[in-house]
């Protein structure tokens, strides 16, 4: 198993944070996905629950964030608010070495207004559920023309919940040349269809 210092260009302060979390080596999915993601590849990844998918997509997204630009560069779409919160907690921990990096969650059950105000102030990484992301797009409180990386986490669950059309529609609001990362615990047939619609 590879050590985290085999990640291309990983800064020392980030290695220190990972060390302080007690993580000694990368999980298999992290080892396979992180360097290709940093290289700009689209990735379709399947690995079981608990295998470390959050940092597999999250570390490269955090590493590449340009904190001078306050327009969102990364959007992570996830099926539930609980999952969005979990991802936010995990990414904020590893992003602590980047003083100004702002991570914002967007999901239902919280007033749209408050989220819109936070969006207006600027954020680098957005984590949200399909319904609420669409609400913000419809109200034009969210603009996705600066997105460089789209992440679909738990894609299989989102398809089970009937979010196929929403996801494709949200994706159509982003630049064509963006990078797309699709992570899933299982690989049902409709995942392949979604991957064909979104990935290069
Ligand atoms: P998945 O999304 O694949 O279900 P998670 O990303 O939620 O898995 O990770 C599961 C747990 O493993 C989390 O508590 C996370 O902090 C921890 N973890 C992630 N990467 C590593 C690693 N390289 N070594 C040890 N623990 C890790
Ligand atoms: Mg996960």
Coordinates of C-alpha atoms in Angstrom, one line a residue, residues 3-125:
X3 CA 2.1 6.2 1.4
X4 CA 0.4 9.6 1.0
X5 CA 3.8 11.2 0.0
X6 CA 3.5 9.4 -3.4
X7 CA 0.8 11.8 -4.3
X8 CA 2.1 14.1 -7.0
X9 CA 3.0 17.5 -5.5
X10 CA 1.3 16.9 -2.1
X11 CA 2.4 19.8 0.2
X12 CA 4.0 19.0 3.6
X13 CA 1.3 20.7 5.7
X14 CA -1.3 18.4 4.1
X15 CA 0.9 15.4 4.9
X16 CA 1.1 16.5 8.5
X17 CA -2.7 16.8 8.7
X18 CA -3.2 13.3 7.2
X19 CA -0.6 12.0 9.7
X20 CA -2.4 13.6 12.6
X21 CA -5.6 11.8 11.5
X22 CA -3.7 8.6 12.0
X23 CA -3.9 7.6 8.3
X24 CA -0.6 5.7 7.5
X25 CA -1.2 4.7 3.9
X26 CA -3.7 5.2 1.1
X27 CA -6.6 2.9 0.6
X28 CA -6.7 1.0 -2.7
X29 CA -9.2 3.4 -4.3
X30 CA -7.2 6.4 -3.1
X31 CA -4.0 4.9 -4.6
X32 CA -5.7 4.3 -7.9
X33 CA -7.7 7.5 -8.3
X34 CA -5.8 10.4 -6.7
X35 CA -2.9 10.9 -9.2
X36 CA -5.1 10.4 -12.3
X37 CA -7.5 13.0 -10.9
X38 CA -4.7 15.4 -10.3
X39 CA -3.6 14.8 -13.9
X40 CA -7.1 15.9 -15.0
X41 CA -8.6 12.6 -16.0
X42 CA -12.3 11.8 -15.8
X43 CA -12.7 8.9 -13.4
X44 CA -15.4 6.3 -13.0
X45 CA -14.7 4.5 -9.7
X46 CA -16.4 1.7 -7.9
X47 CA -15.4 0.6 -4.4
X48 CA -17.3 -0.6 -1.4
X49 CA -18.6 1.4 1.4
X50 CA -16.0 2.4 3.9
X51 CA -13.1 2.2 1.4
X52 CA -12.1 5.9 1.6
X53 CA -13.9 7.3 -1.5
X54 CA -14.3 10.7 0.1
X55 CA -10.6 11.5 0.3
X56 CA -10.0 9.8 -3.1
X57 CA -11.9 12.6 -4.8
X58 CA -11.6 15.1 -2.0
X59 CA -7.8 15.4 -1.6
X60 CA -7.2 16.3 -5.2
X61 CA -10.1 18.8 -5.2
X62 CA -8.7 20.4 -2.1
X63 CA -5.1 20.4 -3.4
X64 CA -6.1 22.0 -6.7
X65 CA -8.3 24.7 -5.3
X66 CA -7.2 28.2 -6.2
X67 CA -8.2 30.2 -3.1
X68 CA -7.7 33.5 -4.9
X69 CA -10.7 32.8 -7.0
X70 CA -14.0 33.0 -5.1
X71 CA -16.1 31.4 -7.8
X72 CA -16.8 27.7 -7.2
X73 CA -14.4 25.3 -9.0
X74 CA -15.7 22.1 -7.5
X75 CA -19.2 20.8 -7.0
X76 CA -19.9 17.5 -5.3
X77 CA -23.4 16.1 -5.7
X78 CA -24.6 13.6 -3.2
X79 CA -27.9 11.9 -2.4
X80 CA -28.6 13.2 1.1
X81 CA -28.0 16.1 3.4
X82 CA -26.4 13.7 6.0
X83 CA -23.8 12.6 3.4
X84 CA -23.2 16.2 2.3
X85 CA -22.4 17.1 5.9
X86 CA -20.1 14.1 6.3
X87 CA -18.2 15.0 3.2
X88 CA -18.0 18.7 4.4
X89 CA -16.5 17.7 7.8
X90 CA -14.0 15.4 6.2
X91 CA -12.9 17.9 3.5
X92 CA -12.7 20.8 6.0
X93 CA -10.3 18.8 8.1
X94 CA -7.9 18.2 5.3
X95 CA -8.4 21.7 3.9
X96 CA -7.3 23.3 7.1
X97 CA -3.8 24.0 5.7
X98 CA -5.4 26.4 3.1
X99 CA -6.4 29.3 5.2
X100 CA -9.1 30.8 3.0
X101 CA -10.6 27.7 1.4
X102 CA -14.4 27.9 1.8
X103 CA -16.6 24.8 1.6
X104 CA -20.4 25.3 1.5
X105 CA -23.2 22.8 1.7
X106 CA -26.5 23.1 -0.2
X107 CA -29.4 21.0 0.8
X108 CA -33.1 21.2 1.6
X109 CA -34.5 21.9 5.1
X110 CA -32.4 25.1 5.4
X111 CA -33.8 28.4 4.0
X112 CA -32.7 29.1 0.4
X113 CA -32.0 32.7 1.4
X114 CA -29.3 31.9 3.9
X115 CA -27.6 29.6 1.4
X116 CA -27.9 32.2 -1.4
X117 CA -26.3 34.8 0.9
X118 CA -23.4 32.4 1.5
X119 CA -23.1 31.7 -2.2
X120 CA -23.0 35.4 -2.9
X121 CA -20.0 35.8 -0.5
X122 CA -18.1 33.2 -2.5
X123 CA -17.1 29.6 -2.0
X124 CA -14.6 27.2 -3.5
X125 CA -16.1 23.8 -3.0

